[in-house]
Each structure stands twice: as C-alpha cells, then as structure tokens.
Coordinates of C-alpha atoms in Angstrom, one line a residue:
M1 CA 0.0 0.0 0.0
A2 CA 1.4 3.4 -1.0
S3 CA 1.6 6.2 1.5
L4 CA 2.5 9.8 2.1
F5 CA 4.2 10.7 5.4
V6 CA 4.0 14.4 6.4
I7 CA 7.4 15.6 7.5
Q8 CA 6.7 19.4 7.5
G9 CA 3.6 21.5 7.9
A10 CA 0.4 21.7 10.0
D11 CA -0.2 18.0 9.6
Q12 CA 3.3 16.9 10.6
G13 CA 3.5 13.3 11.7
K14 CA 0.4 12.1 9.9
R15 CA 0.5 9.2 7.4
F16 CA -2.0 8.9 4.6
E17 CA -2.3 5.4 2.9
F18 CA -4.0 4.8 -0.4
Q19 CA -4.5 2.0 -3.0
S20 CA -7.2 3.2 -5.3
S21 CA -7.0 5.9 -7.9
P22 CA -7.5 8.8 -8.1
V23 CA -6.6 10.2 -4.7
A24 CA -7.5 13.9 -4.2
L25 CA -5.3 16.2 -2.1
G26 CA -6.4 19.6 -0.9
R27 CA -7.9 21.8 1.9
D28 CA -11.5 20.8 1.3
N29 CA -13.3 18.2 3.4
S30 CA -14.1 16.2 0.2
N31 CA -10.5 15.3 -0.4
A32 CA -9.3 11.8 0.5
I33 CA -6.1 13.5 1.8
R34 CA -7.2 16.7 3.6
L35 CA -4.4 19.1 4.5
H36 CA -4.8 21.9 7.1
D37 CA -2.5 24.3 5.2
T38 CA -3.8 27.7 4.2
E39 CA -1.4 27.8 1.2
V40 CA -2.9 24.6 -0.2
S41 CA -5.8 25.1 -2.7
R42 CA -9.2 23.6 -1.9
R43 CA -8.6 20.9 -4.6
H44 CA -4.9 21.1 -5.1
A45 CA -3.7 17.9 -6.8
E46 CA -4.6 14.3 -7.5
I47 CA -2.6 11.1 -7.4
R48 CA -3.5 8.7 -10.2
L49 CA -2.4 5.2 -11.0
D50 CA -0.7 5.0 -14.4
E51 CA 0.8 1.8 -15.7
D52 CA 1.7 0.4 -12.3
L53 CA 3.1 3.7 -11.1
F54 CA 1.4 6.5 -9.1
R55 CA 1.6 9.9 -10.8
V56 CA 0.8 13.3 -9.1
V57 CA -1.2 15.8 -11.2
D58 CA -1.6 19.4 -10.3
L59 CA -5.2 20.6 -10.6
G60 CA -4.4 24.3 -11.4
S61 CA -3.5 25.1 -7.8
A62 CA -2.6 28.7 -6.8
N63 CA 0.8 28.0 -5.4
G64 CA 1.8 25.0 -7.5
T65 CA 2.8 21.4 -6.8
F66 CA 6.5 20.5 -6.3
V67 CA 8.3 17.1 -6.5
N68 CA 11.8 17.1 -5.2
G69 CA 11.9 20.9 -5.3
H70 CA 10.8 21.2 -9.0
L71 CA 7.5 22.7 -10.0
I72 CA 5.5 20.2 -12.0
D73 CA 2.2 19.8 -13.9
Q74 CA 2.4 16.1 -13.5
A75 CA 5.2 13.7 -12.5
P76 CA 5.6 10.0 -11.5
L77 CA 6.2 9.3 -7.9
R78 CA 8.9 6.9 -6.6
T79 CA 9.9 5.9 -3.1
G80 CA 11.8 8.7 -1.3
D81 CA 10.3 11.5 -3.4
R82 CA 9.4 14.7 -1.6
L83 CA 5.9 16.1 -2.6
Q84 CA 5.3 19.7 -1.5
L85 CA 1.9 21.4 -1.5
G86 CA 2.0 24.9 0.0
Q87 CA 4.0 24.7 3.2
T88 CA 3.3 20.9 3.6
V89 CA 6.1 18.5 2.6
M90 CA 5.3 14.8 2.4
L91 CA 7.6 11.8 1.8
Y92 CA 6.3 9.2 -0.6
N93 CA 6.6 5.5 -0.1
E94 CA 5.3 3.2 -2.9
G95 CA 5.0 0.2 -0.5
P96 CA 6.7 -3.2 -0.7
L97 CA 5.5 -4.0 -4.2
G98 CA 5.4 -0.4 -5.5
G99 CA 2.1 -1.0 -7.3
R100 CA 3.7 -3.5 -9.7
R101 CA 2.8 -7.1 -10.3
D102 CA 3.8 -9.6 -7.6
L103 CA 6.3 -12.0 -9.3
T104 CA 7.3 -13.8 -6.1
A105 CA 5.0 -16.7 -7.0
R106 CA 7.3 -17.5 -9.9
V107 CA 10.2 -18.4 -7.6
D108 CA 10.6 -22.2 -7.0
L109 CA 12.8 -23.6 -4.3
L110 CA 14.1 -27.0 -5.2
S111 CA 14.3 -29.6 -2.5
K112 CA 17.6 -31.4 -1.8
S113 CA 16.4 -34.6 -3.4
S114 CA 15.1 -32.9 -6.6
P115 CA 16.6 -34.4 -9.8
E116 CA 16.5 -30.9 -11.3
D117 CA 19.0 -29.6 -8.8
R118 CA 22.4 -30.1 -10.5
S119 CA 24.3 -27.3 -8.7
A120 CA 27.6 -27.9 -7.1
I121 CA 29.6 -25.7 -4.7
L122 CA 33.0 -24.9 -6.3
R123 CA 34.4 -22.7 -3.6
S124 CA 33.3 -20.7 -0.5
I125 CA 34.3 -17.8 1.7
P126 CA 33.3 -16.9 5.3
S127 CA 30.7 -14.3 5.6
D128 CA 33.0 -11.9 7.5
E129 CA 35.8 -12.3 4.9
G130 CA 34.4 -9.7 2.6
S131 CA 34.1 -7.1 5.3
R132 CA 37.7 -7.9 6.4
V133 CA 39.1 -7.4 2.9
L134 CA 37.2 -4.0 2.6
Q135 CA 38.5 -2.9 6.0
Q136 CA 42.1 -3.9 5.2
P137 CA 42.6 -3.7 1.4
D138 CA 46.4 -3.9 1.7
G139 CA 46.0 -7.6 2.4
A140 CA 44.7 -8.1 -1.2
A141 CA 47.0 -8.6 -4.1
G142 CA 47.4 -7.3 -7.7
W143 CA 44.5 -5.6 -9.4
L144 CA 42.1 -6.4 -6.5
R145 CA 44.2 -4.3 -4.2
E146 CA 44.0 -1.2 -6.4
R147 CA 40.2 -1.6 -6.9
L148 CA 39.6 -2.1 -3.2
M149 CA 41.3 1.1 -2.0
S150 CA 38.5 3.5 -2.9
L151 CA 35.8 0.9 -2.2
S152 CA 37.3 0.4 1.3
V153 CA 36.9 4.1 2.1
M154 CA 33.2 4.0 1.1
Y155 CA 32.7 0.8 3.1
R156 CA 34.1 2.5 6.2
A157 CA 32.1 5.6 5.4
T158 CA 28.9 3.6 5.4
Q159 CA 30.0 1.8 8.6
A160 CA 30.9 5.1 10.3
V161 CA 27.6 6.9 9.6
S162 CA 25.0 4.2 9.5
H163 CA 24.6 3.9 13.3
I164 CA 24.9 7.6 14.3
L165 CA 21.6 9.4 14.9
D166 CA 23.0 12.8 16.0
V167 CA 24.4 15.2 13.4
D168 CA 26.8 16.8 15.8
S169 CA 28.4 13.4 16.4
L170 CA 28.2 12.4 12.7
L171 CA 30.2 15.3 11.1
P172 CA 33.5 14.8 13.0
Q173 CA 33.3 11.1 11.9
V174 CA 33.1 12.2 8.3
L175 CA 36.1 14.6 8.7
E176 CA 38.1 11.8 10.3
L177 CA 37.4 9.6 7.3
V178 CA 38.5 12.4 4.9
F179 CA 41.8 12.8 6.7
E180 CA 42.4 9.0 6.7
S181 CA 41.5 8.8 3.0
I182 CA 43.3 11.7 1.3
G183 CA 45.7 13.0 3.9
A184 CA 44.5 16.6 4.0
D185 CA 46.0 19.2 6.3
R186 CA 42.7 21.0 7.2
G187 CA 39.1 20.2 6.7
A188 CA 35.6 21.6 7.3
I189 CA 32.0 20.8 6.8
L190 CA 29.7 23.8 6.3
L191 CA 25.9 23.3 6.2
R192 CA 23.1 25.7 5.1
D193 CA 21.0 27.1 7.9
E194 CA 17.3 28.0 7.6
A195 CA 18.2 31.2 5.8
G196 CA 20.4 29.3 3.3
T197 CA 23.7 30.7 4.7
L198 CA 26.7 28.4 5.0
T199 CA 27.6 27.8 8.6
P200 CA 30.7 25.8 9.9
K201 CA 29.5 22.7 11.7
A202 CA 32.7 20.7 12.0
V203 CA 36.4 21.7 11.6
R204 CA 39.7 19.8 11.9
W205 CA 43.4 20.5 11.6
R206 CA 46.0 17.7 11.1
M207 CA 48.6 19.5 13.3
P208 CA 48.1 21.3 16.6
V209 CA 46.4 24.6 16.1
G210 CA 48.0 27.9 17.2
A211 CA 46.0 30.2 19.4
D212 CA 45.5 32.8 16.6
E213 CA 45.3 30.4 13.6
R214 CA 42.2 30.6 11.5
M215 CA 40.8 28.8 8.5
T216 CA 39.8 31.0 5.6
I217 CA 37.7 29.4 2.9
S218 CA 36.9 31.3 -0.3
S219 CA 33.2 31.9 -0.9
T220 CA 34.1 31.8 -4.6
I221 CA 34.7 28.1 -4.3
T222 CA 31.7 27.3 -2.1
D223 CA 29.3 29.4 -4.2
Y224 CA 30.5 27.6 -7.4
V225 CA 30.1 24.2 -5.8
L226 CA 26.6 25.0 -4.5
E227 CA 25.4 26.6 -7.7
Q228 CA 26.8 24.0 -10.1
G229 CA 26.5 21.0 -7.8
Q230 CA 30.0 19.9 -8.8
G231 CA 33.1 19.1 -6.8
V232 CA 36.3 21.1 -7.7
I233 CA 40.0 20.9 -7.2
T234 CA 41.9 24.2 -7.0
T235 CA 45.6 24.4 -7.5
D236 CA 46.4 27.6 -9.4
A237 CA 43.8 30.4 -9.3
P238 CA 45.0 32.6 -12.1
G239 CA 45.1 29.7 -14.5
D240 CA 41.7 28.3 -13.6
T241 CA 39.2 29.3 -16.3
R242 CA 36.2 28.6 -14.1
F243 CA 36.9 31.7 -12.0
G244 CA 37.4 35.3 -13.1
P245 CA 40.7 37.1 -12.7
A246 CA 39.4 39.2 -9.8
E247 CA 38.3 36.2 -7.8
S248 CA 40.8 35.1 -5.2
I249 CA 40.5 31.5 -4.2
M250 CA 43.9 31.0 -2.7
D251 CA 44.8 32.1 0.8
L252 CA 47.1 31.3 3.7
R253 CA 49.7 29.2 1.8
I254 CA 47.0 26.9 0.4
R255 CA 48.7 24.7 -2.2
E256 CA 45.7 22.6 -3.2
A257 CA 42.0 22.4 -2.1
I258 CA 39.1 20.1 -2.7
C259 CA 35.5 21.3 -2.2
V260 CA 32.5 19.1 -2.9
P261 CA 28.8 19.3 -2.3
V262 CA 27.2 17.6 0.7
Q263 CA 24.4 16.2 -1.4
G264 CA 21.2 14.7 0.0
R265 CA 18.5 12.9 -2.0
H266 CA 16.9 16.0 -3.4
T267 CA 18.8 19.1 -2.1
T268 CA 22.4 20.3 -1.5
L269 CA 22.8 20.6 2.3
G270 CA 26.3 22.3 2.3
V271 CA 29.9 21.7 1.3
L272 CA 32.8 19.4 2.4
Y273 CA 36.1 21.2 2.2
A274 CA 39.7 20.0 2.5
D275 CA 43.1 21.5 1.6
I276 CA 46.9 21.0 2.0
Q277 CA 49.3 23.8 2.9
A278 CA 52.7 22.1 2.6
D279 CA 54.3 20.4 -0.4
G280 CA 51.7 17.6 -0.7
S281 CA 53.8 15.1 1.2
A282 CA 50.8 14.2 3.4
L283 CA 48.7 13.1 0.5
I284 CA 47.6 9.5 0.3
P285 CA 47.6 8.1 -3.3
I286 CA 44.5 6.0 -4.1
G287 CA 45.2 2.7 -5.8
K288 CA 48.9 3.5 -6.3
P289 CA 50.8 2.5 -3.2
G290 CA 54.2 4.1 -2.6
R291 CA 53.7 7.0 -4.9
Q292 CA 53.1 10.6 -3.7
G293 CA 51.5 13.5 -5.5
K294 CA 48.9 16.3 -5.4
F295 CA 45.1 15.9 -5.3
S296 CA 44.0 13.8 -8.2
Q297 CA 40.8 13.0 -10.0
D298 CA 40.6 9.9 -7.9
H299 CA 40.7 12.0 -4.7
L300 CA 38.0 14.3 -6.1
M301 CA 35.7 11.4 -7.0
L302 CA 36.2 9.9 -3.6
M303 CA 35.4 13.2 -1.8
V304 CA 32.3 13.6 -3.9
A305 CA 31.2 10.1 -2.9
I306 CA 31.9 10.8 0.8
G307 CA 30.0 14.1 0.5
H308 CA 27.0 12.3 -0.9
Q309 CA 27.2 9.6 1.8
A310 CA 27.4 12.3 4.5
G311 CA 24.4 14.1 2.9
L312 CA 22.3 10.9 3.0
A313 CA 23.3 10.3 6.6
I314 CA 22.4 13.8 7.6
E315 CA 19.0 13.5 5.9
N316 CA 18.3 10.2 7.5
T317 CA 19.2 11.6 10.9
T318 CA 16.9 14.6 10.3
F319 CA 14.0 12.4 9.1
Y320 CA 14.5 10.0 12.0
N321 CA 14.5 12.9 14.5
D322 CA 11.5 14.5 12.8
K323 CA 9.6 11.1 13.0
I324 CA 10.5 10.7 16.7
Q325 CA 9.3 14.3 17.4
A326 CA 6.1 13.7 15.4
E327 CA 5.4 10.5 17.3
R328 CA 6.1 12.2 20.6
L329 CA 3.8 15.1 19.8
A330 CA 1.1 12.6 18.6
A331 CA 1.4 10.6 21.9
V332 CA 1.3 13.8 23.9
G333 CA -1.8 15.0 22.0
Q334 CA -3.5 11.6 22.5
T335 CA -2.6 11.6 26.2
I336 CA -3.9 15.2 26.7
A337 CA -7.1 14.5 24.8
T338 CA -7.8 11.3 26.8
L339 CA -7.0 12.8 30.2
S340 CA -9.0 16.0 29.4
H341 CA -12.0 13.8 28.6
H342 CA -11.7 12.0 31.9
I343 CA -11.0 15.1 33.9
K344 CA -14.0 16.9 32.3
N345 CA -16.3 14.1 33.4
I346 CA -14.9 14.3 37.0
L347 CA -15.3 18.1 37.0
Q348 CA -18.9 17.8 35.9
G349 CA -19.5 15.5 38.9
V350 CA -17.8 18.0 41.2
R351 CA -19.9 20.8 39.8
G352 CA -23.1 18.8 40.2
G353 CA -22.2 18.0 43.9
S354 CA -21.2 21.6 44.5
Y355 CA -24.6 22.8 43.1
L356 CA -26.4 20.5 45.6
I357 CA -24.3 21.7 48.5
D358 CA -25.0 25.3 47.6
L359 CA -28.7 24.5 47.2
G360 CA -28.8 22.7 50.6
L361 CA -27.0 25.6 52.3
N362 CA -29.4 28.2 50.9
E363 CA -32.4 26.1 51.9
K364 CA -30.8 25.0 55.1
D365 CA -31.5 21.4 54.2
E366 CA -28.8 19.2 55.6
S367 CA -29.9 16.1 53.6
I368 CA -29.3 17.9 50.3
V369 CA -25.9 19.1 51.5
R370 CA -25.0 15.5 52.4
R371 CA -26.1 14.3 49.0
G372 CA -24.0 16.9 47.3
W373 CA -20.9 16.2 49.5
T374 CA -21.2 12.4 48.7
I375 CA -21.0 13.3 45.0
V376 CA -18.0 15.6 45.5
E377 CA -16.2 13.0 47.7
K378 CA -16.7 10.3 45.1
N379 CA -15.2 12.5 42.4
Q380 CA -12.4 13.5 44.7
T381 CA -11.5 9.8 44.9
K382 CA -11.7 9.5 41.1
I383 CA -9.2 12.4 40.5
Y384 CA -6.9 11.0 43.2
N385 CA -6.9 7.5 41.6
L386 CA -6.3 9.1 38.2
V387 CA -3.3 11.1 39.4
M388 CA -1.8 8.1 41.3
D389 CA -2.2 5.9 38.2
M390 CA -0.5 8.5 36.1
L391 CA 2.4 8.8 38.6
S392 CA 2.7 5.0 38.7
F393 CA 2.7 4.6 35.0
S394 CA 4.9 7.5 34.1
K395 CA 8.2 6.3 35.5
D396 CA 10.1 3.2 36.2
R397 CA 10.8 2.5 39.9
E398 CA 12.3 -0.2 42.1
P399 CA 9.6 -1.6 44.4
A400 CA 10.3 -0.7 48.1
L401 CA 10.3 -4.3 49.3
E402 CA 9.5 -5.1 52.9
P403 CA 8.2 -8.2 54.8
T404 CA 4.4 -8.0 54.1
D405 CA 1.4 -10.0 55.2
L406 CA -0.4 -10.3 51.8
N407 CA -3.6 -11.4 53.6
E408 CA -3.7 -8.0 55.4
T409 CA -2.8 -6.0 52.2
V410 CA -5.4 -7.7 50.0
G411 CA -8.0 -7.7 52.9
D412 CA -7.6 -3.9 53.1
V413 CA -8.5 -3.7 49.4
V414 CA -11.6 -5.9 49.9
E415 CA -12.8 -3.9 52.9
L416 CA -12.2 -0.6 50.9
M417 CA -14.3 -1.9 47.9
Q418 CA -17.2 -3.3 49.9
S419 CA -19.1 0.0 49.7
R420 CA -18.6 0.2 45.9
A421 CA -19.7 -3.5 45.5
A422 CA -22.9 -2.8 47.6
E423 CA -23.6 0.3 45.5
F424 CA -23.5 -1.8 42.3
E425 CA -25.3 -4.7 44.0
V426 CA -22.4 -7.1 43.6
G427 CA -21.4 -9.6 46.2
L428 CA -17.8 -9.4 47.2
D429 CA -16.2 -12.5 48.8
W430 CA -12.8 -12.8 50.4
A431 CA -10.8 -16.0 51.1
P432 CA -7.5 -15.3 52.7
C433 CA -4.7 -18.0 52.7
E434 CA -4.2 -19.8 56.0
G435 CA -0.7 -20.0 57.2
L436 CA 0.7 -17.6 54.5
P437 CA 4.2 -16.5 55.6
K438 CA 5.3 -12.9 55.1
I439 CA 6.9 -12.3 51.8
W440 CA 9.0 -9.4 50.5
V441 CA 6.8 -7.1 48.3
D442 CA 6.0 -3.4 48.0
P443 CA 2.7 -3.3 50.0
D444 CA 1.6 0.1 48.6
G445 CA 2.3 -1.0 45.0
I446 CA 0.5 -4.4 45.4
H447 CA -2.4 -2.6 47.1
R448 CA -2.8 -0.4 44.1
A449 CA -2.4 -3.3 41.6
V450 CA -5.1 -5.4 43.4
L451 CA -7.4 -2.4 43.9
N452 CA -7.4 -1.7 40.1
V453 CA -8.2 -5.3 39.3
V454 CA -11.0 -5.6 41.9
T455 CA -12.5 -2.3 40.8
N456 CA -12.6 -3.6 37.2
A457 CA -14.2 -6.9 38.3
I458 CA -17.0 -5.1 40.2
D459 CA -17.7 -2.9 37.2
A460 CA -17.8 -6.0 34.9
A461 CA -20.1 -7.9 37.2
E462 CA -22.6 -5.1 37.6
G463 CA -26.0 -6.1 36.2
A464 CA -25.2 -9.8 36.1
A465 CA -27.6 -12.3 37.7
Q466 CA -26.4 -13.0 41.2
A467 CA -23.4 -10.8 40.5
R468 CA -20.4 -11.8 42.5
V469 CA -16.7 -11.1 42.7
G470 CA -14.4 -13.5 44.6
V471 CA -10.9 -12.5 45.9
S472 CA -8.6 -15.2 47.1
I473 CA -4.9 -16.0 47.8
V474 CA -3.1 -19.3 47.1
H475 CA 0.4 -20.1 48.2
D476 CA 2.3 -22.5 45.9
A477 CA 5.3 -23.3 48.1
E478 CA 6.8 -25.8 45.7
A479 CA 6.9 -23.3 42.8
G480 CA 7.8 -20.4 45.2
L481 CA 4.8 -18.4 44.1
V482 CA 1.9 -16.6 45.6
R483 CA -1.2 -16.2 43.4
I484 CA -3.9 -13.5 44.1
R485 CA -7.0 -14.4 42.2
V486 CA -9.9 -12.0 41.4
E487 CA -12.9 -13.8 39.8
D488 CA -16.2 -12.3 38.5
N489 CA -19.3 -13.7 36.8
G490 CA -19.7 -10.6 34.7
R491 CA -19.9 -10.0 30.9
G492 CA -16.4 -11.5 30.2
M493 CA -14.7 -11.0 26.8
E494 CA -13.5 -12.8 23.7
E495 CA -10.1 -14.5 23.9
A496 CA -8.8 -12.3 21.1
D497 CA -9.6 -9.1 23.1
V498 CA -7.6 -10.1 26.2
P499 CA -4.2 -8.7 25.1
G500 CA -5.7 -5.3 24.3
I501 CA -7.0 -4.7 27.9
F502 CA -3.4 -3.9 29.0
Q503 CA -3.0 -1.2 26.4
I504 CA -2.8 2.3 27.9
F505 CA -6.1 4.3 27.6
A506 CA -7.9 1.2 26.3
S507 CA -11.2 1.0 28.3
S508 CA -14.5 -0.7 27.8
K509 CA -16.2 1.3 30.5
G510 CA -16.7 4.5 28.6
S511 CA -16.6 7.7 30.7
R512 CA -16.3 5.6 33.9
G513 CA -12.9 4.2 33.0
T514 CA -9.5 5.9 32.4
G515 CA -7.7 3.1 30.6
L516 CA -4.9 3.3 33.1
G517 CA -5.9 0.8 35.8
L518 CA -4.9 -2.5 34.2
P519 CA -1.7 -1.2 32.6
V520 CA -0.6 0.2 36.0
S521 CA -1.4 -3.1 37.7
Q522 CA 0.6 -5.0 35.1
K523 CA 3.5 -2.6 35.4
I524 CA 3.6 -3.0 39.2
V525 CA 3.5 -6.8 39.1
R526 CA 6.2 -6.9 36.5
E527 CA 8.4 -4.7 38.7
H528 CA 8.1 -7.4 41.3
G529 CA 9.2 -10.0 38.7
G530 CA 5.6 -11.4 38.4
T531 CA 2.9 -11.7 35.8
I532 CA -0.8 -11.2 35.4
Q533 CA -2.7 -14.1 33.7
V534 CA -6.2 -13.6 32.4
A535 CA -8.8 -16.3 31.6
S536 CA -12.2 -15.1 30.3
R537 CA -15.2 -16.3 28.4
L538 CA -17.8 -14.0 26.9
G539 CA -20.9 -13.9 29.0
Q540 CA -19.5 -16.1 31.8
G541 CA -17.0 -13.8 33.5
S542 CA -13.2 -13.4 33.9
T543 CA -10.4 -14.5 36.3
F544 CA -7.4 -12.4 36.8
T545 CA -4.4 -14.0 38.6
L546 CA -1.6 -11.9 39.9
E547 CA 1.4 -14.2 40.3
L548 CA 4.2 -13.0 42.5
P549 CA 7.5 -14.7 43.5
A550 CA 7.3 -15.6 47.2
L551 CA 10.5 -14.0 48.3
R552 CA 11.5 -14.9 51.8
R553 CA 14.9 -13.2 51.8
P554 CA 15.7 -9.9 50.2
E555 CA 18.9 -9.3 48.2
A556 CA 21.6 -7.0 49.6
K557 CA 20.2 -3.8 48.0
E558 CA 16.8 -4.6 49.3
D559 CA 18.2 -5.0 52.8
A560 CA 19.5 -1.5 52.4
V561 CA 16.1 -0.3 51.4
D562 CA 14.5 -2.0 54.4
E563 CA 17.0 -0.3 56.8
A564 CA 16.5 3.1 55.4
P565 CA 13.9 5.5 56.8
E566 CA 10.5 4.8 55.3
S567 CA 9.8 7.3 52.5
A568 CA 6.6 9.1 52.0
P569 CA 4.2 7.6 49.4
E570 CA 4.1 9.2 46.1

C-alpha cells in the first residue's frame, strides 16, 4: 500500500495510505487526503495510477505542486520523493511492491532430493571475509588491491555513519574519514542554515592549532560548488578558467584544495572542504601505493562520494528525529485529549455535587448538603486515583520491598471496595490464605495493583444475575509463588480481546474508566518479577491471577532499602 508521510507542515506526523485511484489532495473536506494548510488550494492535486506507477497531477493550484523541489504539472512518484503542496512536505513510499505485479509466486525452491538440482559448490568464503578485505585492502594482491582502495573508504564511510543518529556526532566522523582517506592538512563541513547561509559545523586541523590560527575558505569556491552541484580541485587560481581574474580563491599558503557538495537525495545541504598547505607530502595516493602527489581526479571522486554519503546520513538523521518528534507530539496529544475527557467528566460530577451543596445551604436542608458532599467526595476519589495511576505509569521505579502480610494488604482492598460493591449490587467474597508467611513485596504497590483489578471486576459484574466477585490468595510453596485471584461472573470477553486490555487508555467502561488501571497493575506486578494471567469467556466472567514470587529473603540492595527510613508515598 502506497503512503504519504507528512514531514513538515500543519499535519506533521500524519501518514496517509492509499491503494485506489484517483486520490485527491487539498484543503476541502471532500479530499481523500485533507491538508490543514492555508497555502494549499481547496482541490490542489490528484494522485493517479498510471501503468503500475502512481503519478501526481496538479489541478491548477494557486501555489503549484512540487516534486523534489521542482514545479510540475504532472510527474511520476517513486519511493523517497518529496511532494510539496504549500508549506506541507510529504515523503512518498510506494510500498513493498510499488504497485507493480507480484512475481514472487514465480520463484521455485528446489528440494535437496530434486533431480533438477544439478548445482555444485566450487568454492566458499566466510561471511566476514568480505568485510575484512574491505577494511584492510592492503591484504589483497594485484589488481584487486587497487580496486579495493576506494571501495574500502566507502565501506568505512557507510559503517561510520550508519549507526549515528546525531548530526553533531556524525560530522566529526566524516572529517576523520576524509583525513584518513586523502591526507588533508585541514578540513571543514559547512551546512546551510534555515536562511540558506553556510555555517561551519565541524572543523579539523591535522597539526596542533595555534591560538591565533584561523581557516579561511573562499566563498568563490563554495558558491560555485553550491550553484553548479559539482566538486572542484583548485591548484592555481589565475590559471583556472572557471573563475574570473578578480576572484581570489587561494589564501594562507594553500597549495591545493578540494570542495565538494554535501548532497542529499533532493537538495544540497552544504559543502565538504579539505586542503593542503605544505608540499603535498601528506597526500595518500589512491590505488597506487608508494607514490606521492597532489590531489588527483581519484581523490576528487572519492570526496564527492563521501560528501553524498554524508548528505544521505544527515537527511536520514533529520528524518528520524522528525519522525520521533512527530510520534512524541502525537502521543502527547492523545494523552492530553484522553485525560482531558476523563477530567472533564470528573469536574462535571464535582460541579453537580457543589450545586447540591449550595442549594442545601441556601435552603438550610442538611440532607441535600450531604447528597452533594457524597458526589463531591466520590469524584475526589476518582481524581486521586487518576493522578496516582498517572504517577505509577509515568516512571520506572524499584519496588520498596519489605516483609508483608499479603492477607492483610489484600484484605484492606476488599474492605475498601465493599461500599462500591454494595452500590453496584455485587457480592464481594474474600478468602485469605491460611498460614501464609510474610513475603517481600512493596505493599503500597501491590495494594494499588489489586485495587485496580478488583475495581474492574466489580464494574464488569454489575448487572449480572447474582453478581459476585471473589478474591482469594493461594500459596504454591513448591513453585515459590503466591497467586492473588480475582474472579467475577460478569460479561467476560473474547479471547482475542484479552491482550488489548493492557494497552494504555484502552477502556470498555466509557466515561467511567480511564484506561490506566490495568496497565498500571501489570507494570507494578512486572516490577516485582511477576505476571498477570487472564482467563475469560464471553458472557461467563473473567479470572485475573496476579502471580508473584514468594521472596522470603531480600537481596543485599533490598536490605539497604529496608533499613533506610520509610519514604513518603508518592
């Protein structure tokens, strides 16, 4: 399936997928891809399928349609193309098959016993041998050695930049590679800023730098490289026909210089510059060991390749960071929207209770005041639980382990939830474990985990015939486990729906649920090294089992926690 991923503009972070044709793009609601960009026309462009390729067609828009920076009336789209409408820039991906016919069904894999398989292995090489040769081309012989010299540099360039996701860390690595490859005395990478001005981003000298030493780079060279998109070698300025007689490109004893574009997929991001100031003795010949000389065409071609590799790496880093930022903003937006919805419902309850309190005070009717206060108190509990769940889920923490009577901890939860169970007409049964020894857990954390599960069970059982929730503890001494079971005879769920209940903000209770309770319980239990197991049948109820290791002795670090002063609960 083809897609457009918005990397710049009001809809940044959105992904639009499409298969059919045509696909309309514009500001109007009727467009399949609607863009919230004031510089986009109401019906700006269409994407049409043309002989297994998607093609973008401008529909007479006011500001035009651009593909890879070029104004077009229509143009084919290929993976990696940048489509710009107004201020919105989208990255096109044609999908795994690119709209073309799937020919994978025509591939046959012969079995070992097939009489048609007549292939024989003549020779082999270990999988790491190829990378070793590329890293150390001097170990090869004859013609292979010469051909591997430049290829080795590109291999190391790929290895150096492929795992770096920070531009500030990437650029010094590129300069390091330049110095190793061509033996320059000085080098610099200059990138365009938002205004298009070249700004130095990484600089290097081969020898120690004096306190007052500066690097002067001729803008004549950089302007030519940027405008023409070509790499240049400069040796003798007056004799170079590419530059006018009044243009000085030599300075500070520069004998030779190479300047090449840092070229991305679609734009020139800046320039890569290197020079020598001495007699060229530091130069490293490419493909001709033992011979010294000035910058050659081979050096220039190698620098152009490194510049292009650096440009691709910079673009990939930028796209990756933009994607992470877009995902982060989308997650923040989803979180704010969900929490705002829950908080709004709670505040409505508080307002309703406050109204009753005000009415009761005005009429001096204590029964109305009590009704109003009960509503306010219930919503206070909701907001408290919401905040506590948010705090529990938002950060990783080591459980504050201490010897705990789980019968007492879980019994407190059951006692606390009796009033809620009675309100929903649900029977709440409690079966503690006889002879259960104290185990090392975080009692506050386990209390919250069990509270969330029991609350869900009561809500699920509401309305069922003879609605009941049973809470029990079983000690499996042989397995070294304690199991807290919470069973209900409520509505239950399909087996396929079970994994989704632990997704954050996934709730089947509408405005009554926050979608945080079960994820928080699972997180707390996992922090203890345990698991939550769920068994459920639609229409027959569910059983949640919180399985915890029955630790009888804490580790050394947990001893230290136990001896420290008790911290205040979060």
